[in-house]
C-alpha atoms as a PDB file:
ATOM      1  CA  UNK A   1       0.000   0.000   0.000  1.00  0.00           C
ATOM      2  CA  UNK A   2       1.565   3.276  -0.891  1.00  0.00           C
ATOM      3  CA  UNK A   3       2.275   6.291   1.796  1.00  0.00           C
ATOM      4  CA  UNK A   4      -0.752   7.980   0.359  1.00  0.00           C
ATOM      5  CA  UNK A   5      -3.252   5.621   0.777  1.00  0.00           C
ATOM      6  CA  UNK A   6      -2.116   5.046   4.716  1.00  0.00           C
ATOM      7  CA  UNK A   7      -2.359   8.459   5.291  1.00  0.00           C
ATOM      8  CA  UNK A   8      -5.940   7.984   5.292  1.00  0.00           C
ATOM      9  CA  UNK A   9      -6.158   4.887   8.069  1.00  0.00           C
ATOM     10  CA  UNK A  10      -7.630   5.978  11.444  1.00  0.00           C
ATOM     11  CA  UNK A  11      -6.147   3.880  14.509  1.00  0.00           C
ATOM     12  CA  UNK A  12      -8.028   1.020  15.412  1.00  0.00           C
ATOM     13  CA  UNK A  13     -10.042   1.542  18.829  1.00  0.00           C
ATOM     14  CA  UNK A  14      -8.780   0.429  22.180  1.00  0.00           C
ATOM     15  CA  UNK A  15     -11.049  -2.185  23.977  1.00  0.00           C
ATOM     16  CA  UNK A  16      -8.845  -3.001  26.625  1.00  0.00           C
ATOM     17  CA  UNK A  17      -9.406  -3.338  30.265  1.00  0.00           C
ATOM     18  CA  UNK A  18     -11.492  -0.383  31.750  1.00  0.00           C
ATOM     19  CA  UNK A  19      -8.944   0.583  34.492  1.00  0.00           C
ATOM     20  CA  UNK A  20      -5.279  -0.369  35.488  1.00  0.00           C
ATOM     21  CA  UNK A  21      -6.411  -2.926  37.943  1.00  0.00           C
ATOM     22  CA  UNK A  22      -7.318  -6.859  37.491  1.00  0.00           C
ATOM     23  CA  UNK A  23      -9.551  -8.446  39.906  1.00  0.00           C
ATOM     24  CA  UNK A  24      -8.928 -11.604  40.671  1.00  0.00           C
ATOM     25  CA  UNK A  25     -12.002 -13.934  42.317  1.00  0.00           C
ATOM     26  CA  UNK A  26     -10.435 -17.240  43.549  1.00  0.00           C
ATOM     27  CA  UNK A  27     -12.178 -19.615  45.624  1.00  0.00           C
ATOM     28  CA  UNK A  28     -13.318 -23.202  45.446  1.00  0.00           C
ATOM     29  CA  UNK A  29     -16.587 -24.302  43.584  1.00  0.00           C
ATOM     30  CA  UNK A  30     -18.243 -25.340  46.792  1.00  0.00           C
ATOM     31  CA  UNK A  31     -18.168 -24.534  50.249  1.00  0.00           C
ATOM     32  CA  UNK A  32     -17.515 -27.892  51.997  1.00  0.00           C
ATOM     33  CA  UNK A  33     -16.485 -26.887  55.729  1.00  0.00           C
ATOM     34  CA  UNK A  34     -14.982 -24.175  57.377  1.00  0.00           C
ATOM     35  CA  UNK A  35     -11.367 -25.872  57.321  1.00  0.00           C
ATOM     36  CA  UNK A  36     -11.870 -26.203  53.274  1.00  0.00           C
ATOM     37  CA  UNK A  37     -12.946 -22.656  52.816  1.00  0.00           C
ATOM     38  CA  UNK A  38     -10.271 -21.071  55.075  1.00  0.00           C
ATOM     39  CA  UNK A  39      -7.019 -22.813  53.876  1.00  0.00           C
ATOM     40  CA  UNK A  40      -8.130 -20.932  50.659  1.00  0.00           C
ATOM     41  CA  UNK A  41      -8.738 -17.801  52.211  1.00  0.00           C
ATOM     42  CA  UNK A  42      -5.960 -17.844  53.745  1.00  0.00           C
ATOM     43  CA  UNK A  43      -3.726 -18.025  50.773  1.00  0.00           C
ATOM     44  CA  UNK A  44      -5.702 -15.627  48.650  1.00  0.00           C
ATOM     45  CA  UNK A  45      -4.907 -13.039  51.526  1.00  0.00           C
ATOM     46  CA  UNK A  46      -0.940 -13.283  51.141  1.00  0.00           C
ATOM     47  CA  UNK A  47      -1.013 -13.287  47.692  1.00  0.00           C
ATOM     48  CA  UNK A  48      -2.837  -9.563  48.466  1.00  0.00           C
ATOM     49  CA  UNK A  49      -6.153 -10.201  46.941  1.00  0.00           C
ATOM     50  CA  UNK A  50      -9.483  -9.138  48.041  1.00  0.00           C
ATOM     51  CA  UNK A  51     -12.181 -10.997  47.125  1.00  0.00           C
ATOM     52  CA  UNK A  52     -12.817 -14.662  47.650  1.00  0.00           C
ATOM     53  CA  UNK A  53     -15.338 -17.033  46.327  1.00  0.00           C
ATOM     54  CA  UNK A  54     -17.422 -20.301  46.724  1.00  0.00           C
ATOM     55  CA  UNK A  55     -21.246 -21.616  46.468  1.00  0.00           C
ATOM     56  CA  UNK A  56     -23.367 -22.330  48.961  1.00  0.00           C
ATOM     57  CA  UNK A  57     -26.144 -23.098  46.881  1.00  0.00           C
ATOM     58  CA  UNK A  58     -24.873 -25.587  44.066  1.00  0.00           C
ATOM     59  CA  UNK A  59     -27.022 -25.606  40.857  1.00  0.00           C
ATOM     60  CA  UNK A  60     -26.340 -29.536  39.839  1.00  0.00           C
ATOM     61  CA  UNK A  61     -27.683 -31.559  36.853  1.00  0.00           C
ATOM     62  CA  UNK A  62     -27.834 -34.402  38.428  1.00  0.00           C
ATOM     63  CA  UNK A  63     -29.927 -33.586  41.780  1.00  0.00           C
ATOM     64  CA  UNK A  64     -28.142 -36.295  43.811  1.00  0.00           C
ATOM     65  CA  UNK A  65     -25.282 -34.584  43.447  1.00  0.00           C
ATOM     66  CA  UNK A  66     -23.536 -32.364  46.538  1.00  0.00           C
ATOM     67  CA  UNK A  67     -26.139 -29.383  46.709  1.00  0.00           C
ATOM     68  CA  UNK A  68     -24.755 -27.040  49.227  1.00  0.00           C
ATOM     69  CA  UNK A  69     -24.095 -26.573  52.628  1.00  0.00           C
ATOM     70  CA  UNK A  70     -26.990 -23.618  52.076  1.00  0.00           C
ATOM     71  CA  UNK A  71     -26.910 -20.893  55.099  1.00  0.00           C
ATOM     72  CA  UNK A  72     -24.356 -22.546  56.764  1.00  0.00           C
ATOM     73  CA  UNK A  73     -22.154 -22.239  53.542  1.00  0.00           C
ATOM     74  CA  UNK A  74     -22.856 -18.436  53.915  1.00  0.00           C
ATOM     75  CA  UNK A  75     -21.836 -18.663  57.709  1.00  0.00           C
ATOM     76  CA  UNK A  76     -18.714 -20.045  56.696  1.00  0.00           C
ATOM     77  CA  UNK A  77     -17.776 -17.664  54.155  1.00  0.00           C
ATOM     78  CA  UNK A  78     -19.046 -14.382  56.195  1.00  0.00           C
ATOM     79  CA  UNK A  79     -16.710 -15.828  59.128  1.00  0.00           C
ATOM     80  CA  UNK A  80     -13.471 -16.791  56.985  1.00  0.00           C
ATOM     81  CA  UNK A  81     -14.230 -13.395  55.039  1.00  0.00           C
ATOM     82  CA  UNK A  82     -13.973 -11.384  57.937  1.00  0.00           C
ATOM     83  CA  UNK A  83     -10.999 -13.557  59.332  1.00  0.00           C
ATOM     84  CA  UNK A  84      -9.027 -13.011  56.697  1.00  0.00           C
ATOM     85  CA  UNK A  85      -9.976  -9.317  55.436  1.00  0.00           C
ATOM     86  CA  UNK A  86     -11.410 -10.898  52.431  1.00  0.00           C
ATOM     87  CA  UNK A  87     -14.562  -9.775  50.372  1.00  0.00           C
ATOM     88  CA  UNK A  88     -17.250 -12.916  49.487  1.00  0.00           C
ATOM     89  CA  UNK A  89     -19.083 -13.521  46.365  1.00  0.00           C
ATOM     90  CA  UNK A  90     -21.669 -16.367  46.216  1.00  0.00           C
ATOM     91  CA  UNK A  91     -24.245 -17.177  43.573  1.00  0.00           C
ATOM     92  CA  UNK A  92     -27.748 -16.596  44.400  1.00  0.00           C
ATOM     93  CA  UNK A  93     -30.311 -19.359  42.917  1.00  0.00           C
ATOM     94  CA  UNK A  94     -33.485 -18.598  43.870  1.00  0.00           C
ATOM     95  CA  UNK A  95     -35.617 -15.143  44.861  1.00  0.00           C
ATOM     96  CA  UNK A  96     -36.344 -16.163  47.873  1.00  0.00           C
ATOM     97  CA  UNK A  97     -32.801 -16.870  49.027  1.00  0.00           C
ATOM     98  CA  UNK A  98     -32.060 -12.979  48.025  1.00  0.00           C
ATOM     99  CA  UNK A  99     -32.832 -11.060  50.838  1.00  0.00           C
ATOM    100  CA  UNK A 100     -30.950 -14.219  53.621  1.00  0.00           C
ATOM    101  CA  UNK A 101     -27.161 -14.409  50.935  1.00  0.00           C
ATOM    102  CA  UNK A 102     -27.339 -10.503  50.470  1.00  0.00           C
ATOM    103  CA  UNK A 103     -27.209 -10.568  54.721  1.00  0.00           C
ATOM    104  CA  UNK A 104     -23.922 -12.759  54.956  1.00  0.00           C
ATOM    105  CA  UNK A 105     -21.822 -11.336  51.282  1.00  0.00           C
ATOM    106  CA  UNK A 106     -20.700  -8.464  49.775  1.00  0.00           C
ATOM    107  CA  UNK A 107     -21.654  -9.958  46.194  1.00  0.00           C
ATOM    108  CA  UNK A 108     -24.087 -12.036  44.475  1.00  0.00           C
ATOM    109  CA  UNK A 109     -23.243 -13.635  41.486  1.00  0.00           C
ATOM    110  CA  UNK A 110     -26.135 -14.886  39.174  1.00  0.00           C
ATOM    111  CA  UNK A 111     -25.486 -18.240  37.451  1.00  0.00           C
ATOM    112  CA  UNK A 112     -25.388 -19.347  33.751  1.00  0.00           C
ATOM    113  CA  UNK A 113     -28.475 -21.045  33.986  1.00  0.00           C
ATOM    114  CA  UNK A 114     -30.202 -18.096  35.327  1.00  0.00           C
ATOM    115  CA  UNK A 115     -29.029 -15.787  32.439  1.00  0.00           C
ATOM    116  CA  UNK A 116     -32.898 -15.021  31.335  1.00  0.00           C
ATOM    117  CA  UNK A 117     -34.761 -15.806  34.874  1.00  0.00           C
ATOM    118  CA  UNK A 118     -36.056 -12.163  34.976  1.00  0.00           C
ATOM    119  CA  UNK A 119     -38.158 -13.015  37.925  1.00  0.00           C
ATOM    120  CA  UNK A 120     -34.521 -13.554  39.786  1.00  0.00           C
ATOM    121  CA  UNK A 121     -32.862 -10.612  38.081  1.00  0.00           C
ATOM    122  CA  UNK A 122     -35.294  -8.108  39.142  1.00  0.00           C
ATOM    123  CA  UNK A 123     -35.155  -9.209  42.881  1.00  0.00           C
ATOM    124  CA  UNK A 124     -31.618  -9.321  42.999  1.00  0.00           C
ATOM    125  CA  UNK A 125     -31.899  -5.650  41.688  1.00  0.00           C
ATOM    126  CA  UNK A 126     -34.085  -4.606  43.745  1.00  0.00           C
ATOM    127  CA  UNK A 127     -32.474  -6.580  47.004  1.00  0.00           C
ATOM    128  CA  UNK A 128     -29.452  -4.819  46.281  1.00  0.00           C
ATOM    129  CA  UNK A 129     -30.231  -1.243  45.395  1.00  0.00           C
ATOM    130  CA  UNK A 130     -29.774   0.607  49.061  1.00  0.00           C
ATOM    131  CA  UNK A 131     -26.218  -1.113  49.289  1.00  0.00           C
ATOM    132  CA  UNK A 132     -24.897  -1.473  45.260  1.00  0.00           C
ATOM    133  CA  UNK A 133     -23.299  -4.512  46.550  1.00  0.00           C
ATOM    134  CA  UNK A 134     -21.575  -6.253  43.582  1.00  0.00           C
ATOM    135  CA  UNK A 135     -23.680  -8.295  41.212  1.00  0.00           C
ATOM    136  CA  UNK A 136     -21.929 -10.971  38.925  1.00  0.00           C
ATOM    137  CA  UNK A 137     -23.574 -11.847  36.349  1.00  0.00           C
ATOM    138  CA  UNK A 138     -22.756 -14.799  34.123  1.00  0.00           C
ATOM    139  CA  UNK A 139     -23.626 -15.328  30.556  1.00  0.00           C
ATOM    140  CA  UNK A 140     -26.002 -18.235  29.765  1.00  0.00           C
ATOM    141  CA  UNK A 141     -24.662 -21.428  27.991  1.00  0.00           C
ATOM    142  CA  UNK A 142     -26.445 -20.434  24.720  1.00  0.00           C
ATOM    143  CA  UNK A 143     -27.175 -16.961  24.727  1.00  0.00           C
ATOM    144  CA  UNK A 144     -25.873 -14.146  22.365  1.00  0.00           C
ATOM    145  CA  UNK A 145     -24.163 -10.950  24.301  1.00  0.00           C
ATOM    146  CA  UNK A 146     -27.400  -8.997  22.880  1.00  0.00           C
ATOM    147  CA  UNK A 147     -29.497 -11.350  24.468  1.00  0.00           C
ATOM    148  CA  UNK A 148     -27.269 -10.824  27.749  1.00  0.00           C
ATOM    149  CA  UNK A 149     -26.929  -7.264  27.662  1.00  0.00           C
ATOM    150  CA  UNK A 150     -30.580  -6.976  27.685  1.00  0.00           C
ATOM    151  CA  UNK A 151     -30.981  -8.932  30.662  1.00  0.00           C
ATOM    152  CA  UNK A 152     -28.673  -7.047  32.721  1.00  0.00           C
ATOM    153  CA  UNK A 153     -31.321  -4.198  32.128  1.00  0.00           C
ATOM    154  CA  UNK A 154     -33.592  -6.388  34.349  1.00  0.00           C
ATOM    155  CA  UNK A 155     -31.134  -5.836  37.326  1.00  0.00           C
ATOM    156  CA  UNK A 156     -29.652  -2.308  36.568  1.00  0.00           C
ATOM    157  CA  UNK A 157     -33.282  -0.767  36.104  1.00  0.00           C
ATOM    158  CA  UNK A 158     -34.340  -2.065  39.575  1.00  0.00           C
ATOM    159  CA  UNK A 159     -32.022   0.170  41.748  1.00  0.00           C
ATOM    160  CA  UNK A 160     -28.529  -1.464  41.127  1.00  0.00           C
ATOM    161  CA  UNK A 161     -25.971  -0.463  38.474  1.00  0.00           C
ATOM    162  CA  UNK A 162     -23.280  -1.761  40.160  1.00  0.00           C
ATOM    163  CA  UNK A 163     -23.069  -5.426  37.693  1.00  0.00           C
ATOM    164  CA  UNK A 164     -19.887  -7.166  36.227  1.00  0.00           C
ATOM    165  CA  UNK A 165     -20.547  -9.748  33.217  1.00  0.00           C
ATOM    166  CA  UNK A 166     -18.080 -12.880  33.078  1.00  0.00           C
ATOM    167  CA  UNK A 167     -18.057 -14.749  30.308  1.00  0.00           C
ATOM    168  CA  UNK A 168     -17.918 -18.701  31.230  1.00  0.00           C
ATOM    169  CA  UNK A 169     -18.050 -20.268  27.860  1.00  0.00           C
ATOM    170  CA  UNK A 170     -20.517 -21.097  25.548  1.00  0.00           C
ATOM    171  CA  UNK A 171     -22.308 -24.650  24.988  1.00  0.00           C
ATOM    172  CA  UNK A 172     -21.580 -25.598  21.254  1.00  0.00           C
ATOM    173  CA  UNK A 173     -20.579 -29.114  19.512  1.00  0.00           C
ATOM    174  CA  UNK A 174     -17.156 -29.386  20.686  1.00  0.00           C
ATOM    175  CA  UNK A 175     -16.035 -31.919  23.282  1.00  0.00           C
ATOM    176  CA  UNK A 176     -12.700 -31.520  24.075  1.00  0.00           C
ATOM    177  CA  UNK A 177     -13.089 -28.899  26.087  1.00  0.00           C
ATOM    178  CA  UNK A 178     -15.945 -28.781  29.196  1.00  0.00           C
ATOM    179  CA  UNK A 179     -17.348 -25.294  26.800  1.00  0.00           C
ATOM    180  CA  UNK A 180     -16.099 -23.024  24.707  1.00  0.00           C
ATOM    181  CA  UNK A 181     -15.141 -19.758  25.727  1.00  0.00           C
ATOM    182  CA  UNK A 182     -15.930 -17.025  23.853  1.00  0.00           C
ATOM    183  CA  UNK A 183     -12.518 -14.927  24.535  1.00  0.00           C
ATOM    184  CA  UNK A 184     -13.995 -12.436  21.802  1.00  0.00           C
ATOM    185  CA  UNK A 185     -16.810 -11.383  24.514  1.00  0.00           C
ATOM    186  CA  UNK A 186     -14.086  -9.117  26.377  1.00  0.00           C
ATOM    187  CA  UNK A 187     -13.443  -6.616  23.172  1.00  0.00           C
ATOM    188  CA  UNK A 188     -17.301  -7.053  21.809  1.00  0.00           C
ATOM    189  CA  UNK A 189     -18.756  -5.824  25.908  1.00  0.00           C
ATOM    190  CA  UNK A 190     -16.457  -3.126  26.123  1.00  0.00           C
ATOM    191  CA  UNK A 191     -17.606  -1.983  22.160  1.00  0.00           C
ATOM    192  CA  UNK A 192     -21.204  -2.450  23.280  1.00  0.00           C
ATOM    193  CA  UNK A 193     -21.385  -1.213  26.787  1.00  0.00           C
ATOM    194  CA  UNK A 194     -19.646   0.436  29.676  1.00  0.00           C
ATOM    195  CA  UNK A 195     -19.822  -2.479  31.879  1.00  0.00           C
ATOM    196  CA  UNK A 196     -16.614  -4.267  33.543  1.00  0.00           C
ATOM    197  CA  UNK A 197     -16.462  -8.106  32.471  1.00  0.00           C
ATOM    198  CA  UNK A 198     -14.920 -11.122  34.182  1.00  0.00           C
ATOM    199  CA  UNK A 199     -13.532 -13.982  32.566  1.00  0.00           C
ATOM    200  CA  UNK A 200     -14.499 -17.642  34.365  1.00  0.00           C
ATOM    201  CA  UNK A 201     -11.162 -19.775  33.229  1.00  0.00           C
ATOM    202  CA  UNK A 202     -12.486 -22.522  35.032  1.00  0.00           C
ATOM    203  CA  UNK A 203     -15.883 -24.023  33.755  1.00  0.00           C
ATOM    204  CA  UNK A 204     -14.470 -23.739  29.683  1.00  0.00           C
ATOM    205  CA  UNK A 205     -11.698 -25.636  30.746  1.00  0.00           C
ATOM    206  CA  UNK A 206     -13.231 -28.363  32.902  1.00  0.00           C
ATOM    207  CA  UNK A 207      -9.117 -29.893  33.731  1.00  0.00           C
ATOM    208  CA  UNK A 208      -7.105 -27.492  35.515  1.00  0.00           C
ATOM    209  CA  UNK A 209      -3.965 -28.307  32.907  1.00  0.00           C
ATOM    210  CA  UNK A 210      -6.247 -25.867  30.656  1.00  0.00           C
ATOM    211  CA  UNK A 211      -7.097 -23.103  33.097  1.00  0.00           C
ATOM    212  CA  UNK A 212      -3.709 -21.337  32.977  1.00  0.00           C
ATOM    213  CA  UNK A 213      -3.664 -20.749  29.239  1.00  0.00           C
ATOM    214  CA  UNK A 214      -7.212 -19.669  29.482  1.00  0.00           C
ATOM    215  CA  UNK A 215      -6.369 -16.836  31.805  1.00  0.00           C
ATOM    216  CA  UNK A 216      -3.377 -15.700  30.281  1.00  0.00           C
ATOM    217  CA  UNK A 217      -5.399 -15.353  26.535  1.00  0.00           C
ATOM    218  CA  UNK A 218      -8.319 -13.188  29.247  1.00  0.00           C
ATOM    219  CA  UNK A 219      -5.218 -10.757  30.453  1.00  0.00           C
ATOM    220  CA  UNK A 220      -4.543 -10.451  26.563  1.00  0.00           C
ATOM    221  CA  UNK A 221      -7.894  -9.668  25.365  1.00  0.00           C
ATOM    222  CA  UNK A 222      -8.297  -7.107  27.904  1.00  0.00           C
ATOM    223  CA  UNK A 223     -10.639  -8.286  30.759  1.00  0.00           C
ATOM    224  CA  UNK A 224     -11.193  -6.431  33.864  1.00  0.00           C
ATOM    225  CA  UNK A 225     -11.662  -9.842  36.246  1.00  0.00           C
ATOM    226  CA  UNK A 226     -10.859 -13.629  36.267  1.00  0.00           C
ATOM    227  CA  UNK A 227     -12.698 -16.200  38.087  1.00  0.00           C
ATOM    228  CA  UNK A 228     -11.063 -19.228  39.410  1.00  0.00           C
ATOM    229  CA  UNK A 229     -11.391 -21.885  41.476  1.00  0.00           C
ATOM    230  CA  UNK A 230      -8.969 -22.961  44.377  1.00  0.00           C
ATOM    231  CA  UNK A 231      -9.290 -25.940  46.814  1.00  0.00           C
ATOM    232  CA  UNK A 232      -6.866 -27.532  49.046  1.00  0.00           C
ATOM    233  CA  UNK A 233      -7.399 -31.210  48.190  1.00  0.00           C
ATOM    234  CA  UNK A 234      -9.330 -30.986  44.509  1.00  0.00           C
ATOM    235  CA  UNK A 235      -8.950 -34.861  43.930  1.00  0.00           C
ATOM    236  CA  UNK A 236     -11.427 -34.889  47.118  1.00  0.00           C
ATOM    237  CA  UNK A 237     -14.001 -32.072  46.063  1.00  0.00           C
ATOM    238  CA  UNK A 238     -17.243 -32.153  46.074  1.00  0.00           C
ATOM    239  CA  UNK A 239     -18.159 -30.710  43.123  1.00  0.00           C
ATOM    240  CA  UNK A 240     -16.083 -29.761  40.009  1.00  0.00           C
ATOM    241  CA  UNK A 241     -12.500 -31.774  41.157  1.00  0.00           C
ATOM    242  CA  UNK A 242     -11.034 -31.917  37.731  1.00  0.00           C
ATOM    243  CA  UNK A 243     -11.058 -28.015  37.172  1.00  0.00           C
ATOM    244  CA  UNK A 244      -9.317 -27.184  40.383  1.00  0.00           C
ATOM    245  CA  UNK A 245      -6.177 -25.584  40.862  1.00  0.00           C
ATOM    246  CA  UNK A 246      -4.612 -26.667  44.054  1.00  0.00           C
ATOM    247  CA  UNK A 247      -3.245 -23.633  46.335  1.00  0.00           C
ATOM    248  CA  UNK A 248       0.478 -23.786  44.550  1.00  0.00           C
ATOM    249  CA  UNK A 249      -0.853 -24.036  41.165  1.00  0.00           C
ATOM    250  CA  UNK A 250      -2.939 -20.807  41.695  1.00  0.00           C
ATOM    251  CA  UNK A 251       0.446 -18.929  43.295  1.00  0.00           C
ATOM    252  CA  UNK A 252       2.313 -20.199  40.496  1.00  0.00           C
ATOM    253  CA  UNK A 253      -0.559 -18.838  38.002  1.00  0.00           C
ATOM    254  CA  UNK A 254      -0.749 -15.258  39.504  1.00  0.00           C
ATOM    255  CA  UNK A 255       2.778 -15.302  39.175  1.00  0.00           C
ATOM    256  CA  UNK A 256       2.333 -15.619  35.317  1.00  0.00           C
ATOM    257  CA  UNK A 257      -0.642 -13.405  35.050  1.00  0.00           C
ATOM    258  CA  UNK A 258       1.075 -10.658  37.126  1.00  0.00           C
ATOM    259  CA  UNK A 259       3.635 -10.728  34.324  1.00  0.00           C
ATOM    260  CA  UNK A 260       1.203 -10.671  31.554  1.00  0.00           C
ATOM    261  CA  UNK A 261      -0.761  -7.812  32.856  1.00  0.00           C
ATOM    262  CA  UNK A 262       2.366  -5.440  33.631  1.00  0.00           C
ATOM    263  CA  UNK A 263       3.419  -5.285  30.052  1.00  0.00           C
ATOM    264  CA  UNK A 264      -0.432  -3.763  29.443  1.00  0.00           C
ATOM    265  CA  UNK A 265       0.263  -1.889  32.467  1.00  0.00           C
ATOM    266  CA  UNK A 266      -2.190  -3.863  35.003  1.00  0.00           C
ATOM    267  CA  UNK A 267      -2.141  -5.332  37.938  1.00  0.00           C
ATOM    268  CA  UNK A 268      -3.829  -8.061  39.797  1.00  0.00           C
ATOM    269  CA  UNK A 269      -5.967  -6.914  42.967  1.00  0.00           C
END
């Protein structure tokens, strides 16, 4: 192409992360006991990070699978959370349970599955709309980021603006991988909307030998949060064993990602 004909090319947009900072929600897919949920705590606050996650209500396929510890999951995390200076995100499954896990965290995270239940969405609005606690809120396993976008209206336009999207993969015909993340959904939100978004490394993978690389491309394409999940003994978990990083994988993955995000000036919080 001659000098000319360049002249005339505007810069490409920048779609990268919204601020200098990278937050980083670790935590193990289920609360199991207070022993469990602390030794993770624990090593989430030396590594100087501030939020800390974990379910207490599980949303399984197969219903004889581990559901939950319920409220006493929440007890566990409020009490660790305070322990260890830590903030505590939990999903939220049902409207009724609003009002009880907005009383123990300081954020609610709305599931895949519950990407279009508007009857949850505008409760967990409206629960949280005096405090603007922190709502994360996951994309559904086969729904565009139109489709999502418009359903985050059914939270923000009952009293809370305060939501982060994560991406968590998509459900499409390829098997060697749990789903498919979408790593294009970091650029296309921050095009579309002014909303932070998270990146869940951890359910796309489904083995934790996959997770790394997965959060590495998320620094890359400019996300503003990763999700990922941390257990002391995964071999023994409850729910979700082959995606978990054990507590000296995840040091020696921050260590990576704390490289990757200082070359786009970031930095992991």
């Amino acid at each position: 192409m001659s000098e000319s004909k360049l002249k005339g090319v505007q810069g490409l947009p920048d779609y990268g992360t919204r601020t200098d900072e990278i937050t980083i929600f670790a935590g193990p897919c289920a609360v199991e006991s207070y022993e469990q949920f602390a030794t993770v705590a624990e090593v989430i606050a030396e590594e100087g990070l501030h939020w800390i996650r974990g379910g207490a209500f599980k949303p399984r396929t197969n219903p004889h699978s581990f559901q939950g510890l319920g409220e006493a999951g929440l007890q566990i995390m409020q009490e660790a959370g305070q322990k260890y200076g830590l903030k505590t995100l939990t999903e939220v499954m049902d409207s009724a349970h609003c009002p009880m896990v907005h009383s123990y965290v300081d954020g609610l995270q709305i599931g895949a599955r519950n990407c279009q239940n508007f009857s949850l969405l505008r409760t967990v609005g409206q629960v949280t709309a005096d405090t603007d606690k922190l709502v994360l809120f996951k994309r559904g396993l086969a729904n565009s980021v139109s489709e999502w976008l418009s359903a985050t209206e059914y939270i923000t336009m009952n009293g809370n603006e305060n939501v982060m999207l994560c991406e968590r993969g998509l459900r499409t015909f390829e098997t060697s991988t749990r789903f498919t993340l979408d790593i294009s959904a970091v650029p296309v939100i921050h095009k579309q909307s002014l909303y932070p978004i998270c990146v869940d490394v951890s359910h796309p993978a489904g083995v934790r030998d996959l997770v790394p690389p997965l959060a590495r491309a998320a620094i890359a394409a400019g996300c503003d949060a990763i999700m990922v999940e941390v257990h002391p003994d995964p071999q023994n978990a409850k729910s979700d064993n082959a995606q978990q990083l054990t507590p000296a994988q995840f040091k020696d993955l921050l260590a990576d990602l704390r490289e990757i995000a200082a070359v786009f000036g970031k930095k992991l919080v």
